[in-house]
């Protein structure tokens, strides 16, 4: 779990939010801002994946390669995230779940599903100071997409069920936060009837 970025705006809500997107999309920044504003924790699939790598004394690339060999690691990670979603989906408390599959794993338990993205060159520039290189980022994206399709028949490019789909290259970090803040403040659960139902991942 993590908290972070300084923001002075408080958001009074009990919504369960999922945030998804490829590396460098700005998900961590948004989650930190929302976590502080909503006064709630968030769980990151990336942090859990890194913990798995550390537990096994492996690099991210090594763990990704191992995940390509079998479904053990991916399924353990996704089942943990789904359990977290089940817990918070009935808690009636604000919570944020962040991972590439967060929207799928949470299903209808999530109140608001957000997808963030940006052009590849923008995302590559954003991860320059990370341990993961641009080449490694691309390898991981292709690898993950293939596994999602193979394990769960999920097409990660299908974003029809996301409530917000934001190109974070078009706004500042604060601008992205303000967009999401407005969506949260204007959220009306009574309008959910007849809305697109999220297909849940079959774990």
Tab-separated table of C-alpha atoms in Angstrom:
chain	number	residue	atom	x	y	z
A	1	UNK	CA	0.000	0.000	0.000
A	2	UNK	CA	1.137	3.509	-0.595
A	3	UNK	CA	0.305	7.113	-0.122
A	4	UNK	CA	2.007	10.182	-1.435
A	5	UNK	CA	1.707	13.339	-3.475
A	6	UNK	CA	0.713	16.570	-1.835
A	7	UNK	CA	-2.682	17.909	-2.714
A	8	UNK	CA	-4.870	20.302	-0.736
A	9	UNK	CA	-8.229	19.223	-2.170
A	10	UNK	CA	-10.246	16.736	-0.140
A	11	UNK	CA	-12.749	14.419	-1.800
A	12	UNK	CA	-15.652	13.167	0.320
A	13	UNK	CA	-16.517	9.794	-1.185
A	14	UNK	CA	-16.863	6.097	-0.381
A	15	UNK	CA	-16.238	4.947	-3.947
A	16	UNK	CA	-14.094	1.961	-4.874
A	17	UNK	CA	-11.938	3.065	-7.821
A	18	UNK	CA	-9.712	1.068	-10.161
A	19	UNK	CA	-6.892	2.669	-12.127
A	20	UNK	CA	-5.258	0.865	-15.046
A	21	UNK	CA	-2.835	1.610	-17.838
A	22	UNK	CA	0.566	0.719	-19.319
A	23	UNK	CA	3.932	1.665	-17.733
A	24	UNK	CA	4.521	5.430	-17.718
A	25	UNK	CA	0.829	6.286	-18.039
A	26	UNK	CA	0.765	8.272	-14.785
A	27	UNK	CA	-1.187	5.760	-12.705
A	28	UNK	CA	1.077	5.966	-9.658
A	29	UNK	CA	0.906	9.760	-9.555
A	30	UNK	CA	-2.884	9.777	-9.844
A	31	UNK	CA	-3.277	7.077	-7.195
A	32	UNK	CA	-1.079	9.004	-4.774
A	33	UNK	CA	-3.100	12.169	-5.349
A	34	UNK	CA	-6.419	10.363	-4.971
A	35	UNK	CA	-5.229	8.437	-1.929
A	36	UNK	CA	-4.385	11.638	-0.087
A	37	UNK	CA	-7.478	13.527	-1.230
A	38	UNK	CA	-9.835	10.657	-0.361
A	39	UNK	CA	-8.006	9.740	2.833
A	40	UNK	CA	-7.759	6.097	1.830
A	41	UNK	CA	-5.165	3.449	0.971
A	42	UNK	CA	-4.425	2.024	-2.446
A	43	UNK	CA	-2.947	-1.263	-3.549
A	44	UNK	CA	-0.692	-1.476	-6.583
A	45	UNK	CA	-0.295	-4.659	-8.600
A	46	UNK	CA	3.170	-3.451	-9.588
A	47	UNK	CA	4.251	-3.286	-5.949
A	48	UNK	CA	2.988	-6.810	-5.351
A	49	UNK	CA	4.814	-8.019	-8.483
A	50	UNK	CA	8.032	-6.365	-7.281
A	51	UNK	CA	7.586	-7.988	-3.868
A	52	UNK	CA	7.305	-11.362	-5.571
A	53	UNK	CA	10.559	-10.647	-7.425
A	54	UNK	CA	12.321	-9.643	-4.201
A	55	UNK	CA	11.018	-12.700	-2.360
A	56	UNK	CA	12.526	-14.864	-5.077
A	57	UNK	CA	15.719	-12.771	-5.325
A	58	UNK	CA	14.949	-12.117	-8.996
A	59	UNK	CA	14.913	-9.060	-11.231
A	60	UNK	CA	11.669	-7.869	-12.804
A	61	UNK	CA	12.825	-9.257	-16.154
A	62	UNK	CA	13.639	-12.622	-14.609
A	63	UNK	CA	10.266	-12.834	-12.903
A	64	UNK	CA	8.527	-11.773	-16.123
A	65	UNK	CA	10.389	-14.532	-17.989
A	66	UNK	CA	9.360	-17.039	-15.330
A	67	UNK	CA	5.772	-15.849	-15.601
A	68	UNK	CA	5.975	-16.526	-19.360
A	69	UNK	CA	6.908	-20.137	-18.635
A	70	UNK	CA	3.845	-20.936	-16.513
A	71	UNK	CA	0.744	-19.283	-15.115
A	72	UNK	CA	1.663	-19.783	-11.457
A	73	UNK	CA	2.934	-16.257	-10.741
A	74	UNK	CA	0.306	-14.394	-12.735
A	75	UNK	CA	-2.564	-16.348	-11.251
A	76	UNK	CA	-1.256	-15.931	-7.700
A	77	UNK	CA	-0.928	-12.182	-8.246
A	78	UNK	CA	-4.334	-11.823	-9.880
A	79	UNK	CA	-6.085	-13.941	-7.267
A	80	UNK	CA	-4.593	-11.745	-4.543
A	81	UNK	CA	-5.822	-8.609	-6.329
A	82	UNK	CA	-9.263	-10.131	-6.830
A	83	UNK	CA	-9.465	-11.006	-3.130
A	84	UNK	CA	-8.611	-7.407	-2.287
A	85	UNK	CA	-11.306	-6.220	-4.700
A	86	UNK	CA	-13.877	-8.533	-3.096
A	87	UNK	CA	-13.014	-7.224	0.364
A	88	UNK	CA	-13.192	-3.546	-0.521
A	89	UNK	CA	-16.116	-3.933	-2.876
A	90	UNK	CA	-18.398	-4.566	0.091
A	91	UNK	CA	-16.698	-2.283	2.631
A	92	UNK	CA	-18.534	0.931	1.685
A	93	UNK	CA	-15.264	2.779	2.218
A	94	UNK	CA	-13.064	4.636	-0.293
A	95	UNK	CA	-10.341	2.512	-1.862
A	96	UNK	CA	-8.104	2.481	-4.943
A	97	UNK	CA	-6.855	-0.615	-6.757
A	98	UNK	CA	-4.204	-0.099	-9.420
A	99	UNK	CA	-3.038	-2.693	-11.945
A	100	UNK	CA	-3.302	-3.439	-15.645
A	101	UNK	CA	-6.223	-5.806	-14.924
A	102	UNK	CA	-7.749	-3.933	-11.978
A	103	UNK	CA	-10.950	-3.067	-13.839
A	104	UNK	CA	-11.443	-6.645	-15.010
A	105	UNK	CA	-10.556	-8.209	-11.657
A	106	UNK	CA	-12.824	-5.900	-9.687
A	107	UNK	CA	-15.736	-6.360	-12.067
A	108	UNK	CA	-18.979	-4.790	-10.899
A	109	UNK	CA	-17.551	-4.299	-7.418
A	110	UNK	CA	-15.797	-1.183	-8.685
A	111	UNK	CA	-17.766	2.064	-8.734
A	112	UNK	CA	-15.466	3.868	-11.178
A	113	UNK	CA	-12.994	2.271	-13.593
A	114	UNK	CA	-10.263	4.484	-15.043
A	115	UNK	CA	-7.870	3.786	-17.919
A	116	UNK	CA	-4.845	6.048	-18.355
A	117	UNK	CA	-2.587	6.093	-21.397
A	118	UNK	CA	-0.147	8.272	-23.319
A	119	UNK	CA	1.875	7.981	-26.539
A	120	UNK	CA	4.772	5.547	-26.286
A	121	UNK	CA	7.460	8.225	-26.569
A	122	UNK	CA	5.906	10.156	-23.688
A	123	UNK	CA	5.679	7.067	-21.526
A	124	UNK	CA	9.267	6.087	-22.359
A	125	UNK	CA	10.499	9.507	-21.274
A	126	UNK	CA	8.594	9.218	-18.008
A	127	UNK	CA	10.292	5.960	-17.033
A	128	UNK	CA	13.836	7.096	-17.863
A	129	UNK	CA	14.777	7.259	-14.177
A	130	UNK	CA	13.332	3.860	-13.376
A	131	UNK	CA	15.187	0.588	-13.130
A	132	UNK	CA	13.082	-0.738	-15.988
A	133	UNK	CA	14.393	0.380	-19.397
A	134	UNK	CA	12.301	1.340	-22.423
A	135	UNK	CA	13.103	-1.984	-24.108
A	136	UNK	CA	12.146	-3.879	-20.978
A	137	UNK	CA	8.906	-1.897	-20.781
A	138	UNK	CA	7.975	-2.923	-24.313
A	139	UNK	CA	8.863	-6.570	-23.667
A	140	UNK	CA	6.736	-6.589	-20.509
A	141	UNK	CA	3.749	-4.992	-22.254
A	142	UNK	CA	3.765	-7.544	-25.085
A	143	UNK	CA	4.359	-10.397	-22.656
A	144	UNK	CA	1.524	-9.344	-20.348
A	145	UNK	CA	-0.937	-8.819	-23.188
A	146	UNK	CA	-0.255	-12.319	-24.478
A	147	UNK	CA	-0.719	-13.885	-21.063
A	148	UNK	CA	-3.978	-12.045	-20.400
A	149	UNK	CA	-5.357	-13.344	-23.699
A	150	UNK	CA	-4.112	-16.870	-23.050
A	151	UNK	CA	-5.199	-17.202	-19.415
A	152	UNK	CA	-8.430	-15.231	-19.270
A	153	UNK	CA	-9.354	-14.459	-22.893
A	154	UNK	CA	-8.967	-10.775	-22.007
A	155	UNK	CA	-8.123	-8.334	-24.762
A	156	UNK	CA	-6.323	-5.593	-22.838
A	157	UNK	CA	-7.035	-3.171	-25.701
A	158	UNK	CA	-10.794	-3.491	-25.128
A	159	UNK	CA	-11.608	-0.399	-23.084
A	160	UNK	CA	-15.329	-0.180	-23.709
A	161	UNK	CA	-16.228	-0.794	-20.078
A	162	UNK	CA	-13.952	1.875	-18.580
A	163	UNK	CA	-15.804	4.881	-17.228
A	164	UNK	CA	-12.909	7.253	-17.922
A	165	UNK	CA	-10.284	6.884	-20.640
A	166	UNK	CA	-7.676	9.651	-20.318
A	167	UNK	CA	-4.660	10.507	-22.472
A	168	UNK	CA	-2.408	11.858	-19.715
A	169	UNK	CA	-0.078	13.537	-22.228
A	170	UNK	CA	-2.738	16.216	-22.823
A	171	UNK	CA	-2.966	17.438	-19.228
A	172	UNK	CA	-0.602	18.197	-16.369
A	173	UNK	CA	-0.520	15.860	-13.375
A	174	UNK	CA	-2.826	18.221	-11.547
A	175	UNK	CA	-5.040	18.486	-14.619
A	176	UNK	CA	-5.527	14.706	-14.745
A	177	UNK	CA	-6.349	14.741	-11.044
A	178	UNK	CA	-8.908	17.517	-11.544
A	179	UNK	CA	-10.605	15.554	-14.332
A	180	UNK	CA	-10.973	12.520	-12.094
A	181	UNK	CA	-11.991	14.643	-9.123
A	182	UNK	CA	-14.836	16.133	-11.160
A	183	UNK	CA	-15.974	12.658	-12.211
A	184	UNK	CA	-16.005	11.530	-8.574
A	185	UNK	CA	-17.922	14.565	-7.394
A	186	UNK	CA	-20.497	14.188	-10.174
A	187	UNK	CA	-20.846	10.428	-9.773
A	188	UNK	CA	-24.486	9.327	-9.602
A	189	UNK	CA	-25.057	5.656	-8.671
A	190	UNK	CA	-28.685	5.928	-9.798
A	191	UNK	CA	-27.461	6.184	-13.387
A	192	UNK	CA	-25.811	2.754	-13.219
A	193	UNK	CA	-28.985	0.951	-14.287
A	194	UNK	CA	-28.522	-0.403	-17.766
A	195	UNK	CA	-24.853	0.559	-17.860
A	196	UNK	CA	-22.309	-1.660	-19.588
A	197	UNK	CA	-21.535	-4.630	-17.342
A	198	UNK	CA	-17.879	-5.449	-16.844
A	199	UNK	CA	-16.906	-9.014	-17.782
A	200	UNK	CA	-14.941	-10.386	-14.834
A	201	UNK	CA	-11.729	-12.319	-15.311
A	202	UNK	CA	-12.259	-16.047	-14.815
A	203	UNK	CA	-9.554	-16.954	-12.341
